[in-house]
Short mmCIF file of C-alpha atoms in Angstrom, two decimals:
data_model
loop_
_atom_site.label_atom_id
_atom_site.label_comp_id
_atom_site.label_asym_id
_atom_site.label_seq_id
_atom_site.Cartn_x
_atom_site.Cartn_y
_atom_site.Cartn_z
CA UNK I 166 -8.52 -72.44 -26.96
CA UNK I 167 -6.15 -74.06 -24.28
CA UNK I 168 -7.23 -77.32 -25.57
CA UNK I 169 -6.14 -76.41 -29.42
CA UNK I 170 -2.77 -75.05 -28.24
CA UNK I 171 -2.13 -78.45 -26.18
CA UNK I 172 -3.21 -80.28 -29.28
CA UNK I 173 -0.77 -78.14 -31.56
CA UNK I 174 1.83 -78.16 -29.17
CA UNK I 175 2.36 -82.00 -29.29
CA UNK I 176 3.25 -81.39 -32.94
CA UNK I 177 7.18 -81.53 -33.22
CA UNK I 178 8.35 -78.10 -32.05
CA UNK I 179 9.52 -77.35 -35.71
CA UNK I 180 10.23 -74.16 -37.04
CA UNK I 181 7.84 -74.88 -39.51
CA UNK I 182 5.18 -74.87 -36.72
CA UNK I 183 5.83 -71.93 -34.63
CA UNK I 184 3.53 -69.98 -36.75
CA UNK I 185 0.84 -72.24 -35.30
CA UNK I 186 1.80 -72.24 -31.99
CA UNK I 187 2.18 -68.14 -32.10
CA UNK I 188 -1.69 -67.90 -33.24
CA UNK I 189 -2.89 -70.23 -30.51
CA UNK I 190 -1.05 -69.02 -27.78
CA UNK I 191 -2.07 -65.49 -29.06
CA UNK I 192 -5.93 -66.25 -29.06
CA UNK I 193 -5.51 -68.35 -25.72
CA UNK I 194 -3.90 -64.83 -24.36
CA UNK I 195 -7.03 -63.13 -25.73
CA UNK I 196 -9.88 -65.33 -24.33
CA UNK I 197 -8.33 -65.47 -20.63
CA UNK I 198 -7.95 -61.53 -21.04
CA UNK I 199 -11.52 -61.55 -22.48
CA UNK I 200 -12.75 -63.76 -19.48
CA UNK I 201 -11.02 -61.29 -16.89
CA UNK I 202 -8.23 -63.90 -16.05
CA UNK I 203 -5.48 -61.34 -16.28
CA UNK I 204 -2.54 -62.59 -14.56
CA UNK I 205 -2.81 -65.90 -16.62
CA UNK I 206 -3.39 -63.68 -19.77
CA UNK I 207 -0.54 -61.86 -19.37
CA UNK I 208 1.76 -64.52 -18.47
CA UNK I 209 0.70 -66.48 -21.91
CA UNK I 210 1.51 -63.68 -23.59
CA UNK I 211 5.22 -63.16 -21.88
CA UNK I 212 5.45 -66.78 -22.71
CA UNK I 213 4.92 -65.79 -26.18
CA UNK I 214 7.41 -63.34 -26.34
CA UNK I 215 10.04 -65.89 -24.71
CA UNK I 216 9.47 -68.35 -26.90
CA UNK I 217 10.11 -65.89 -29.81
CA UNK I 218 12.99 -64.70 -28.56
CA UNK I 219 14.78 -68.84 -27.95
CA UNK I 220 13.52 -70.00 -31.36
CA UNK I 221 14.66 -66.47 -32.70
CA UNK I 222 10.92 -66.09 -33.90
CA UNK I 223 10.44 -62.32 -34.40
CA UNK I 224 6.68 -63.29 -35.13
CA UNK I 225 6.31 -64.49 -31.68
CA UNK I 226 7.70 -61.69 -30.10
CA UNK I 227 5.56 -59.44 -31.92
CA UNK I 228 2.11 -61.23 -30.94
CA UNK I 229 3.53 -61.57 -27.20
CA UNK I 230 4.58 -58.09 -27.30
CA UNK I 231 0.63 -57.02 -28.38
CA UNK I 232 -0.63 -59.03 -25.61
CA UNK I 233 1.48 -57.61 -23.25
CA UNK I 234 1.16 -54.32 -24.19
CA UNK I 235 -2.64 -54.53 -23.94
CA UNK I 236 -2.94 -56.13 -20.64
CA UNK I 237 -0.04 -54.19 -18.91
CA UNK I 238 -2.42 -50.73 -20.05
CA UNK I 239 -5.23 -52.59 -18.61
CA UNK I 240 -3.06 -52.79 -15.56
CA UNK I 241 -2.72 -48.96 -16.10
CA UNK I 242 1.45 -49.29 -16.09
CA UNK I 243 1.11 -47.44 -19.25
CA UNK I 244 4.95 -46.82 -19.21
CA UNK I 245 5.54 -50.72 -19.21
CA UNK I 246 2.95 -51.02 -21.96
CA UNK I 247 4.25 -48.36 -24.25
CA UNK I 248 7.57 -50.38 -24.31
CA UNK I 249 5.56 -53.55 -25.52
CA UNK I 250 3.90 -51.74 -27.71
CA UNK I 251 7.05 -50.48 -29.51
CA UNK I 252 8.61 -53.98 -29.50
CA UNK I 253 6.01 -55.46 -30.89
CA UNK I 254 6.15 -52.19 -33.93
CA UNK I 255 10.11 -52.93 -33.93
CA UNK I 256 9.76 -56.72 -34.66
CA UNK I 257 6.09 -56.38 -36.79
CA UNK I 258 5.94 -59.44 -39.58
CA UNK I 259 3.67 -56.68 -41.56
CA UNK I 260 1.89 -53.90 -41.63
CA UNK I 261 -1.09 -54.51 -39.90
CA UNK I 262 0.70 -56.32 -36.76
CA UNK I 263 2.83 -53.07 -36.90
CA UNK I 264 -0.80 -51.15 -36.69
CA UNK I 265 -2.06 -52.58 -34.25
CA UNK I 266 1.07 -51.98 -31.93
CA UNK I 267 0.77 -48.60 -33.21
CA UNK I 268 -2.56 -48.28 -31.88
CA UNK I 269 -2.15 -49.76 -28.36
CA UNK I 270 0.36 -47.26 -27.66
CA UNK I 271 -1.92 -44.50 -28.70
CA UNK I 272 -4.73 -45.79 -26.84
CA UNK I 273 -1.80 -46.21 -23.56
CA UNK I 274 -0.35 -42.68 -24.24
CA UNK I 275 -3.96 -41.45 -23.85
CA UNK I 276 -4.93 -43.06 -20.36
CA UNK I 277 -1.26 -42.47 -18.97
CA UNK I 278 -1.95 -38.31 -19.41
CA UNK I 279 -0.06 -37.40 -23.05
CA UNK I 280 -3.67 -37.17 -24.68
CA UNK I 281 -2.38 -35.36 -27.53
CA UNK I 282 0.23 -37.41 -28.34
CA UNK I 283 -1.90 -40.39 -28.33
CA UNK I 284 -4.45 -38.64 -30.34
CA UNK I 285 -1.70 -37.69 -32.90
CA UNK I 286 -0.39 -41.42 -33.42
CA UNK I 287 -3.91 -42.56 -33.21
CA UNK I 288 -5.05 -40.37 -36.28
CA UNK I 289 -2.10 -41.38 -38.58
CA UNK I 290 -2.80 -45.22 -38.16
CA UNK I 291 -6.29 -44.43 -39.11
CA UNK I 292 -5.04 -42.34 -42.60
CA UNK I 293 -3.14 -45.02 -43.02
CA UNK I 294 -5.39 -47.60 -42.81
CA UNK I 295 -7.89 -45.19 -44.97
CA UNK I 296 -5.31 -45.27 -47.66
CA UNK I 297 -5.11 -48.62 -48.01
CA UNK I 298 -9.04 -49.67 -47.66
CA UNK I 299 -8.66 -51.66 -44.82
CA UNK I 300 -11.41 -50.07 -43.28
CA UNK I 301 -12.37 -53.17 -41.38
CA UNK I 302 -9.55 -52.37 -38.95
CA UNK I 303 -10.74 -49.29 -37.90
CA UNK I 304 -12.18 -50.79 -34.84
CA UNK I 305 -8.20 -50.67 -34.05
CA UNK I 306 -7.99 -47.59 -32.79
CA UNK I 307 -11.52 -45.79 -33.23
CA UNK I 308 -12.59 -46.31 -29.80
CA UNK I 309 -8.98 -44.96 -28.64
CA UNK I 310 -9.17 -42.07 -30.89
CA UNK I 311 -13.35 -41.05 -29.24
CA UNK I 312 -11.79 -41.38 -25.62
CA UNK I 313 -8.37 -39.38 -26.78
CA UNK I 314 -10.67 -36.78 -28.02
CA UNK I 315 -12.31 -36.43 -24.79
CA UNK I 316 -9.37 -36.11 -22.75
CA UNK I 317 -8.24 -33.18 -24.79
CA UNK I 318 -10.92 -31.21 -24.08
CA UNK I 319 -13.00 -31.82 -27.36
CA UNK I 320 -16.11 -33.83 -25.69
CA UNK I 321 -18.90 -33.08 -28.35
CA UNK I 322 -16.63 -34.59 -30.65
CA UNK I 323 -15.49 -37.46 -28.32
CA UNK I 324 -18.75 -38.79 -28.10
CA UNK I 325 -19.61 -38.60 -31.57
CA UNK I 326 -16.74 -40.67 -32.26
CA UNK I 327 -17.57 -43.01 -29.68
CA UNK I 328 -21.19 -43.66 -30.62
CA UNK I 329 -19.92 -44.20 -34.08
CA UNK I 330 -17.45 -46.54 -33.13
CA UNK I 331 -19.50 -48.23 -31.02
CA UNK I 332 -22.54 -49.08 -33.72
CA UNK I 333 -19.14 -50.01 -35.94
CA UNK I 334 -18.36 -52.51 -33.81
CA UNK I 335 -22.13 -53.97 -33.61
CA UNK I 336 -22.27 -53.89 -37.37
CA UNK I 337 -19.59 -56.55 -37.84
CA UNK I 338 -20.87 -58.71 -35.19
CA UNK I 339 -18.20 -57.46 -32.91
CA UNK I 340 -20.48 -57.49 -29.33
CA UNK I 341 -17.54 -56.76 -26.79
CA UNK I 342 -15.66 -54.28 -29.10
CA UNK I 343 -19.31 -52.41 -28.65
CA UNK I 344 -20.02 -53.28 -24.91
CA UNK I 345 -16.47 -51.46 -24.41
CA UNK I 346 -17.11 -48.87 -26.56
CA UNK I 347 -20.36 -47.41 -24.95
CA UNK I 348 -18.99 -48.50 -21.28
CA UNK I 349 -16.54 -45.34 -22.10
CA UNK I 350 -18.88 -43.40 -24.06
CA UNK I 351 -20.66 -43.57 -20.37
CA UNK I 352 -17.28 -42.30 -19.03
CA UNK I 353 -17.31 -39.48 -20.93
CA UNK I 354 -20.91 -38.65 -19.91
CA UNK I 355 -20.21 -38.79 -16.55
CA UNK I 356 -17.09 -36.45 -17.34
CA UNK I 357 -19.68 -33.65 -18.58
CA UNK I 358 -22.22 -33.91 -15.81
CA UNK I 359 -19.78 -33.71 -13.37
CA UNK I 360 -17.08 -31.26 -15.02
CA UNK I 361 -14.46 -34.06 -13.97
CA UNK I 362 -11.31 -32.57 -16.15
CA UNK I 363 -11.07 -35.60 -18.15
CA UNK I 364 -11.93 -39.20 -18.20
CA UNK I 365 -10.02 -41.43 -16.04
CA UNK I 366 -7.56 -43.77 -16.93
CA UNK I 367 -10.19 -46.56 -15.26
CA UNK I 368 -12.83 -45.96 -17.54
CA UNK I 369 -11.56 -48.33 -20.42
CA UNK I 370 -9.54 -50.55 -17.98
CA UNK I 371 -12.98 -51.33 -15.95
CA UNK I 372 -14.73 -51.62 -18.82
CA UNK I 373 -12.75 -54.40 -19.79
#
């Protein structure tokens, strides 16, 4: 992926070609993050967000801003990612990008204690996304909404969720969003055996 984005960036810095150069340096973000390179990740995706904002490039900063928001709750600064998170909803070039923001913060409002909350905005952007038959992006916030479950008490459900999420994920070839998936499923396992209170906010950052 580094190699594409060097290739596209020695294409005349255009506006015609930041599109491009917004994709690439979003997947580039994505495979370091995927990889476990997370201060390289995360500084792509500030990058990203810079170079939207001197090209005036609301795209960019929206893509950035998803990055960011997903490796900062990684980081567990779930304050710091919320922000991103509603940035990148603020500046969304549609309603899917807008989505997927959406769902981040969910998922960070979850792991940084306001379960309910989380589990409220989490369940909306799935109606929504019922509505309008894009059930292929469920996988946005499905996992979030199992673990969100959990935390408020309602396990039975939780892992329900989870395992359903999880053999989702499999089913359209999607091997980490499924490796993920059951590595907090196991979380929430542990929670019961142990009466822990609730899963801890490590249990999706280590499984990434």
């Amino acid at each position: 992926m580094k190699d594409i984005y060097d290739r596209i960036g020695r294409i005349n810095f255009e506006k015609d070609h930041l599109y491009f150069q917004t994709y690439s340096r979003f997947y580039w973000s994505w495979m370091l993050m995927i990889r476990g390179d997370i201060d390289t990740s995360l500084k792509v995706g500030l990058g990203t967000i810079r170079m939207g904002q001197e090209e005036n490039y609301p795209g960019a900063v929206g893509f950035g801003s998803t990055c960011a928001a997903y490796i900062t709750c990684m980081n567990e600064e779930f304050d710091r990612s919320i922000a991103y998170a509603e940035e990148g909803v603020r500046v969304a070039g549609g309603i899917v990008d807008r989505m997927i923001n959406e769902g981040m913060k969910g998922l960070s409002l979850t792991l940084g204690g306001r379960a309910s909350e989380g589990l409220a905005l989490l369940q909306d952007v799935r109606r929504r996304l019922n509505e309008m038959h894009y059930y292929s992006l469920f996988n946005i916030v499905d996992m979030p909404i199992g673990l969100a479950l959990a935390s408020v008490g309602d396990l039975a459900k939780g892992v329900a969720w989870l395992e359903k999420a999880a053999n989702n994920h499999l089913a359209i070839g999607n091997s980490h969003g499924a490796a993920v998936t059951q590595y907090v499923t196991g979380e929430v396992y542990r929670q019961m055996a142990t009466g822990a209170e609730k899963p801890s906010a490590s249990c999706w950052t280590a499984a990434m």
